[in-house]
Coordinates of C-alpha atoms in Angstrom, one line a residue:
Chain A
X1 CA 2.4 11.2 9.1
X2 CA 2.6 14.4 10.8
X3 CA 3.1 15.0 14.8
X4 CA 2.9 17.1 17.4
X5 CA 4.3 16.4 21.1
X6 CA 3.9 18.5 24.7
X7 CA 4.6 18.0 28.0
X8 CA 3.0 18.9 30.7
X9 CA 2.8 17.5 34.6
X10 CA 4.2 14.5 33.7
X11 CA 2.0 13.5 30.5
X12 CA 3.3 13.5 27.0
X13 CA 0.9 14.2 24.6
X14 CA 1.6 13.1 21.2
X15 CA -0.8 14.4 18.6
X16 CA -0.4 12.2 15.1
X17 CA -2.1 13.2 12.0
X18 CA -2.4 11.3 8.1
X19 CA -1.4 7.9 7.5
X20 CA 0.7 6.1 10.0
X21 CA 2.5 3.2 7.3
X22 CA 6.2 1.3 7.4
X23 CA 7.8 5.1 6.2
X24 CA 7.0 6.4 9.3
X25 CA 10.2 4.8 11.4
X26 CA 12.0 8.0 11.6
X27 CA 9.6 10.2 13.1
X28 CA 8.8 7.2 16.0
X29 CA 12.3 7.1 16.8
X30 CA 12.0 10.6 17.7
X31 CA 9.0 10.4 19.9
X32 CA 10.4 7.1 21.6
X33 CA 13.8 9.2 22.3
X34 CA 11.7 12.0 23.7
X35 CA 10.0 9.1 26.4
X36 CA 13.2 7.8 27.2
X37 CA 14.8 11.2 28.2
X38 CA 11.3 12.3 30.0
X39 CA 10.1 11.0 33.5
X40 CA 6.4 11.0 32.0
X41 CA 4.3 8.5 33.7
X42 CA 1.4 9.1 31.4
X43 CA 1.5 9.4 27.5
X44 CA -1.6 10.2 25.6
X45 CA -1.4 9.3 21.8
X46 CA -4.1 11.3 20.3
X47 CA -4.9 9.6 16.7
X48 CA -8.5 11.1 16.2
X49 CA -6.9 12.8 13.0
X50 CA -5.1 9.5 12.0
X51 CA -6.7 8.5 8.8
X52 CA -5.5 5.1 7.9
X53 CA -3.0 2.9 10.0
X54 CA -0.7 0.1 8.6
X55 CA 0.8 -3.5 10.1
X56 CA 3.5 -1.9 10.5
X57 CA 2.3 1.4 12.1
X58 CA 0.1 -1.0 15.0
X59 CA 3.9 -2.5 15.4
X60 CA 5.6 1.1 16.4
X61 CA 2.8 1.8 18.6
X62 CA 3.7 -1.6 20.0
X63 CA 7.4 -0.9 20.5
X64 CA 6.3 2.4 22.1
X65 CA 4.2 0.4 24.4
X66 CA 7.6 -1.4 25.5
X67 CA 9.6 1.7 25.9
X68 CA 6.9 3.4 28.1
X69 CA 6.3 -0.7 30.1
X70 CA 10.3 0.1 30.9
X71 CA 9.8 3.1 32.7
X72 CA 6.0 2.1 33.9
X73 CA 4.6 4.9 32.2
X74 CA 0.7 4.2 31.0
X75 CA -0.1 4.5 27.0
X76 CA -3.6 5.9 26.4
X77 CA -4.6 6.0 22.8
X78 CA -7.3 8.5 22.5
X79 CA -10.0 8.9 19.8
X80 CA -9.3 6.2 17.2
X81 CA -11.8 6.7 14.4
X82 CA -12.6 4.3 11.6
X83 CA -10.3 2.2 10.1
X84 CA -8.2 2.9 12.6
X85 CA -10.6 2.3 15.5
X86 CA -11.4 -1.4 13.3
X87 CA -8.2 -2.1 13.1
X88 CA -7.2 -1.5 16.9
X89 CA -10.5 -3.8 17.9
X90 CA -9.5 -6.5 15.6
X91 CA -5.9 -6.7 16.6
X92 CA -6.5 -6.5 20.4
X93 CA -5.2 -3.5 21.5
X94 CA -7.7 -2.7 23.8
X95 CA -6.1 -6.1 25.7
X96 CA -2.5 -3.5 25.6
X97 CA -3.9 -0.1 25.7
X98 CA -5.8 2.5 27.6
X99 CA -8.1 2.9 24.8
X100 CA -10.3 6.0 24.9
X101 CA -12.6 7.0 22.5
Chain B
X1 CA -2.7 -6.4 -24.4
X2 CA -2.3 -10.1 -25.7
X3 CA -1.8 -8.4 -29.1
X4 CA -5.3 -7.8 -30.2
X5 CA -5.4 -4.6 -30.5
X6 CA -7.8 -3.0 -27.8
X7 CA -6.3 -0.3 -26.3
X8 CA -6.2 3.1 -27.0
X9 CA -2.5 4.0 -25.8
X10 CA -1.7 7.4 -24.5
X11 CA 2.1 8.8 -23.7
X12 CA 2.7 11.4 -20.7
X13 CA 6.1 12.7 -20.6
X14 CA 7.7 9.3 -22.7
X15 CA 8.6 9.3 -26.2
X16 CA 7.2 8.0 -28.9
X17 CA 9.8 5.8 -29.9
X18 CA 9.4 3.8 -26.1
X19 CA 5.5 3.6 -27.3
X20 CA 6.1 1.7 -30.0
X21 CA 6.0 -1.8 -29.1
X22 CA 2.8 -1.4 -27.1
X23 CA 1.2 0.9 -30.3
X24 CA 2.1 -1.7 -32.7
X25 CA -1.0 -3.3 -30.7
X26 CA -2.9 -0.5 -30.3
X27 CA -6.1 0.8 -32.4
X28 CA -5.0 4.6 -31.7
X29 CA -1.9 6.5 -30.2
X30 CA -2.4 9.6 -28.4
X31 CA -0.7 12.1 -26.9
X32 CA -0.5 13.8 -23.8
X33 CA 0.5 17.3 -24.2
X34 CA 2.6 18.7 -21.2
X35 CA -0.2 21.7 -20.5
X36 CA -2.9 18.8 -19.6
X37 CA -5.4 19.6 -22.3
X38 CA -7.0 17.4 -24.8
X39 CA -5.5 14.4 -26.0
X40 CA -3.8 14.6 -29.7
X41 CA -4.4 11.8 -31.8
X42 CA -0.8 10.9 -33.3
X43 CA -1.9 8.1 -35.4
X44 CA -4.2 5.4 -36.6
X45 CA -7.6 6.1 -35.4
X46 CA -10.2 3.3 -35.9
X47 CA -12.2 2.7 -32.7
X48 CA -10.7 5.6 -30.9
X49 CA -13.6 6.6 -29.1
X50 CA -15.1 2.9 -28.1
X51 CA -11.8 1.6 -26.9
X52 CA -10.6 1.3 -23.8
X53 CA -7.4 3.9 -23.3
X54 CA -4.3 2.6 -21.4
X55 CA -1.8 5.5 -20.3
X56 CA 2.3 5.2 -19.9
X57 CA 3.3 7.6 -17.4
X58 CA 6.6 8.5 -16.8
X59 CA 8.4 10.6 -13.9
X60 CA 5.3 9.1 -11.5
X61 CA 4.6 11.2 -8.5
X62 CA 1.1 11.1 -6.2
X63 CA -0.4 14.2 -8.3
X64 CA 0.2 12.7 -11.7
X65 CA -0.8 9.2 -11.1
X66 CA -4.2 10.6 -9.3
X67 CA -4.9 12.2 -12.7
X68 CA -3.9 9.0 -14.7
X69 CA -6.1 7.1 -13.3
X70 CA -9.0 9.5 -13.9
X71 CA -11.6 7.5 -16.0
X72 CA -11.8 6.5 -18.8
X73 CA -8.5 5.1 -18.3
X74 CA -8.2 1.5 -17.6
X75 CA -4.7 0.6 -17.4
X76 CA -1.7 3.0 -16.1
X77 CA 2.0 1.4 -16.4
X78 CA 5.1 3.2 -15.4
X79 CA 7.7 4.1 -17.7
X80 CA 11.3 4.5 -16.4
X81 CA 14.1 4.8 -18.5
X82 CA 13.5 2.9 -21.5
X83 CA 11.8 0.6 -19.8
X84 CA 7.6 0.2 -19.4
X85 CA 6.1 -1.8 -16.6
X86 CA 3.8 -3.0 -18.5
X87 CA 0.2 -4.9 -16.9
X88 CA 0.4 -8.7 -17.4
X89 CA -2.9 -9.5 -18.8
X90 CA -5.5 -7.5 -21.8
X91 CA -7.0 -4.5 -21.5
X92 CA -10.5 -4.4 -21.7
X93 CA -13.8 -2.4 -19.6
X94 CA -14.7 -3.9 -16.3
X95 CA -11.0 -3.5 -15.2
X96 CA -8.3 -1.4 -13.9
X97 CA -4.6 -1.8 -13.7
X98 CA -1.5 -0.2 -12.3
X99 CA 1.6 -1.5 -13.2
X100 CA 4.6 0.7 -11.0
X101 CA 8.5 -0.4 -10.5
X102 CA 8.8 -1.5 -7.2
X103 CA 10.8 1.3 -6.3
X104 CA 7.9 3.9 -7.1
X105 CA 5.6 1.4 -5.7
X106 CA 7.6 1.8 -1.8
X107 CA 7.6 5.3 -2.6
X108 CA 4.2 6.2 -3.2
X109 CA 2.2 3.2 -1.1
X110 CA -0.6 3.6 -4.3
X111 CA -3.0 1.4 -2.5
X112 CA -5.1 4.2 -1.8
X113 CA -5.0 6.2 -5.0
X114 CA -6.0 2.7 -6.6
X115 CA -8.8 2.1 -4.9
X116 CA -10.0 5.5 -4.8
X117 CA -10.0 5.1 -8.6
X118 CA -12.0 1.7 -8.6
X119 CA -14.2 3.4 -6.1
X120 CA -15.1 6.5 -8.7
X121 CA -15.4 3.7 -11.1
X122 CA -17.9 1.0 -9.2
X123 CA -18.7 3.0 -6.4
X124 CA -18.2 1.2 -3.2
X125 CA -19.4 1.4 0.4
X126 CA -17.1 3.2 3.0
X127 CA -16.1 0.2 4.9
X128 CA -15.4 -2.1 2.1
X129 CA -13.3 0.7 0.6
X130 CA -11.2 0.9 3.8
X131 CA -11.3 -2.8 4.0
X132 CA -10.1 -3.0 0.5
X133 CA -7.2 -0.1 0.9
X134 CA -5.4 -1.9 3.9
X135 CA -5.5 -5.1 2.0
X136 CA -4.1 -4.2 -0.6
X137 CA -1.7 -2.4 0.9
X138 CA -0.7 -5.0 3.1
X139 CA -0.1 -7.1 0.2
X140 CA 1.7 -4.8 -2.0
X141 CA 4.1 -4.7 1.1
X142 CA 4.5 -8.5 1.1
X143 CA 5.1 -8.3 -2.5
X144 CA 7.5 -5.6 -2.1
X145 CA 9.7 -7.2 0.5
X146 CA 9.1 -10.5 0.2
X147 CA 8.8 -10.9 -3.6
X148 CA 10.4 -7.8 -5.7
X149 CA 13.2 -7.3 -3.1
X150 CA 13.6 -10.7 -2.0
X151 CA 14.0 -10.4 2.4
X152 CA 12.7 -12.7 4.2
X153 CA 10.7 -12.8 7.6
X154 CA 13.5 -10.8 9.8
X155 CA 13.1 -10.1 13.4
X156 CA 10.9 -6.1 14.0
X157 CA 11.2 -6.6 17.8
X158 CA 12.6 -2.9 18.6
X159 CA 13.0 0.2 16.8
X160 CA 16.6 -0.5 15.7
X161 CA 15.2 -3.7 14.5
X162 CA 12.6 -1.9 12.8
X163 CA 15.4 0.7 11.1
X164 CA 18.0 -1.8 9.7
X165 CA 15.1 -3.8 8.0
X166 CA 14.6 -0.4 6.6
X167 CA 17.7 0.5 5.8
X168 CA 18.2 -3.3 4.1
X169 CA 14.9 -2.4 2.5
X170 CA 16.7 1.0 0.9
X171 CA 20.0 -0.5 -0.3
X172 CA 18.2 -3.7 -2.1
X173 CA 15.8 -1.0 -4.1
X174 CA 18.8 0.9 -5.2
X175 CA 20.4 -2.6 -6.3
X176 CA 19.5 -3.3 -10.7
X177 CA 17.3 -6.6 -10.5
X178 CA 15.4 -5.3 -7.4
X179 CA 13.9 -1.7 -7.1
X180 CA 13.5 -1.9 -10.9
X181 CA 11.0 -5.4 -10.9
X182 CA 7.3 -4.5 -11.6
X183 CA 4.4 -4.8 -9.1
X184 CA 1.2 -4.9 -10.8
X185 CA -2.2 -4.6 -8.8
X186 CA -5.8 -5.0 -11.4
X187 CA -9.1 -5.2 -10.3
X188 CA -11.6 -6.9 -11.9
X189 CA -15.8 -7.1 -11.1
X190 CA -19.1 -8.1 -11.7
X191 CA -22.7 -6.6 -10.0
X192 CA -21.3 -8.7 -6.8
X193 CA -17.5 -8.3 -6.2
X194 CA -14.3 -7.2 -7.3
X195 CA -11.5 -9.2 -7.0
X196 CA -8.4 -7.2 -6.7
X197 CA -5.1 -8.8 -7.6
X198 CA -1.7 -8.0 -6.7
X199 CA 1.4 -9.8 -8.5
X200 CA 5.3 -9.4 -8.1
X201 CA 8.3 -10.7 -10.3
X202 CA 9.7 -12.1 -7.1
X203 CA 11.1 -16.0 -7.0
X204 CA 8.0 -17.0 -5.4
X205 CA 6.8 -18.9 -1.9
X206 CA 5.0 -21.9 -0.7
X207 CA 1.8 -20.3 0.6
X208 CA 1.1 -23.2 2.4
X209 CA 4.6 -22.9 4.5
X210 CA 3.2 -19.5 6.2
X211 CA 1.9 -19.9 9.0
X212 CA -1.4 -18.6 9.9
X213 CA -1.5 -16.9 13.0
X214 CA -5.3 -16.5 14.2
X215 CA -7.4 -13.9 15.8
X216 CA -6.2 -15.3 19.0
X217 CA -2.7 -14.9 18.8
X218 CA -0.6 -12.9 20.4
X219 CA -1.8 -9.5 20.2
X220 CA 1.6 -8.0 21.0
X221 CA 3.1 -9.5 17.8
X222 CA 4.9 -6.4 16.3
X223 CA 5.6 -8.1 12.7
X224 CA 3.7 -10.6 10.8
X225 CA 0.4 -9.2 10.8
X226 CA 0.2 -8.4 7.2
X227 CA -1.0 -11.9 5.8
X228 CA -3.6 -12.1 9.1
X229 CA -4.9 -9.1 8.1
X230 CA -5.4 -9.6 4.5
X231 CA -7.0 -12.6 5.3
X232 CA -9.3 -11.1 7.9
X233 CA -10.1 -7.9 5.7
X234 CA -11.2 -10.0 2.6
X235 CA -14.4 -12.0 1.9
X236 CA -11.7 -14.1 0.4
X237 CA -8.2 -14.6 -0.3
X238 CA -6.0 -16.7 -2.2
X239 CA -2.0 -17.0 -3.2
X240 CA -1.6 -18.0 -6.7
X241 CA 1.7 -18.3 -9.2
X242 CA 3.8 -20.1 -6.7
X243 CA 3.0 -16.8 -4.3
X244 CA 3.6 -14.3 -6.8
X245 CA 0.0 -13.4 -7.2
X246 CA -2.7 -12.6 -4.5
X247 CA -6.7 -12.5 -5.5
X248 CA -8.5 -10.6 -2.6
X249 CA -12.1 -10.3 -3.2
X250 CA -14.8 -7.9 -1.3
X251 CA -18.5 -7.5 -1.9
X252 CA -20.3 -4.5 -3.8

């Protein structure tokens, strides 16, 4: 997985491209560091260019979820395509997320 | 190979002298010269060019495995050291195989060069490729884990949760009786299906022990998905061997 993150008027934007799987635990604890230093109310995880999306990657979306609940920031997962958009509606998200396609 | 002699057996970057207990069952050895041209025939010959070939592949990276799984090939085991992974079952058309050490299995998440390869092979509609990509991959991370490396079920509630699972993960692959089992993954099919089959060398589990969380479960579950998904990915899915072996099967 690749990323990109900005910040601007109190929105992180976190841009994620490729295969989100279990070997991508470093580069989340990075963008959950970066939300737990900002005072971002909004953060906008753009996955339109994630390809394919693990257990395990649905679980760090999850914990980020958590991190942003503790500071009452909103999640907003934007433009989930495919397997990832299946995957999302058959594991509930849009019960956890701002989904937006 | 089940020591009938089926297989057309072709080295890539081994020696000959690792080949030789596999070509003692072979029709033909060939050879893969390092330039990537045409195959050498290095001896025997009869039925070269009806047999199915079966490549050993050593020093495995993405690149190299995506070409050795180019048809006509029909099996691909790793070599490391002087040891081959070799595929549990016989060689034969209608099937593929990949046969990796667990460690190059956790390294390269194959799942998707596999079934891109069954795909050029059977062809396959989009959805039931992605289906079949996650599935297997979720089960080649239970048999990772769970079976080659031997953790249990351990609590992914946080991030640091998340990174000493990891970092457990890490040590037990560098440990000798780990990182160096086999996983093998085969698919097998007919006009209707393909069953695709993943097996570790792990001790095992009592499938029936699992629980089986439903579609109704708690969607905030951060761990513990993998079995769930497999289950709701496949037309049909069974644990077999004591748990060593899952059959996942999805329409053509």
């Amino acid at each position: 997985m690749q990323y990109e993150t900005s910040e601007n008027a109190g929105v992180i934007e976190v841009k994620l491209h490729g295969r989100v799987t279990y070997s991508d635990h470093p580069s989340f604890r990075s963008v959950i560091s970066m939300i737990k230093e900002s005072a971002a109310t909004k953060l906008v995880f753009d996955v339109a260019d994630v390809e394919f999306i693990d257990s395990a990657g649905l679980g760090m979306l999850l914990m980020v979820r958590d991190t942003a609940a503790q500071k009452n920031a909103q999640v907003v997962l934007k433009g989930p395509k495919g397997q990832v958009q299946r995957i999302f509606a058959s594991s509930k998200f849009d019960s956890l997320f701002t989904i937006q396609l | 190979m089940g020591g009938e002699g089926i297989a057309r057996l072709c080295g890539d970057g081994v020696t000959a002298s690792l080949l030789e207990p596999l070509a003692r069952e072979a029709v033909a050895i060939l050879w893969q010269p390092a330039d990537g041209s045409a195959l050498e025939l290095l001896g025997k010959g009869a039925g070269v060019d009806g047999a199915p070939l079966a490549v050993v592949l050593a020093g495995v990276d993405e690149e190299r495995l995506t070409a050795a799984l180019k048809p006509p090939v029909v099996a691909c085991m790793e070599a490391v050291g002087q040891t081959i992974h070799r595929a549990p079952h016989m060689f034969r058309p209608g099937t593929l195989s990949l046969s990796l050490s667990t460690a190059a299995a956790y390294r390269l998440e194959p799942a998707r060069l596999f079934c891109e390869a069954l795909d050029e092979r059977i062809g396959l509609q989009p959805e039931v490729l992605q289906k079949a990509e996650l599935a297997l991959h979720e089960a080649m991370v239970n048999a990772i884990i769970h079976g080659n490396l031997e953790i249990g079920a351990l609590p992914k509630e946080t991030l640091d949760d998340f990174m000493h699972f990891c970092q457990k993960v890490e040590n037990r692959l560098g440990r000798p009786g780990f990182g160096d089992r086999s996983v093998h993954m085969w698919a097998v099919w007919t006009d209707k299906a393909v069953d695709i089959v993943i097996e570790d060398e792990g001790p095992g589990y009592d499938a029936a022990s699992v629980p089986v969380i439903s579609d109704d479960d708690d969607p905030n579950r951060k761990s513990g998905r993998g079995l769930w998904l497999i289950r709701d990915l496949a037309e049909w899915a069974e644990a077999e061997n004591e748990g060593r072996r899952m059959t996942m099967r999805f329409p053509r």
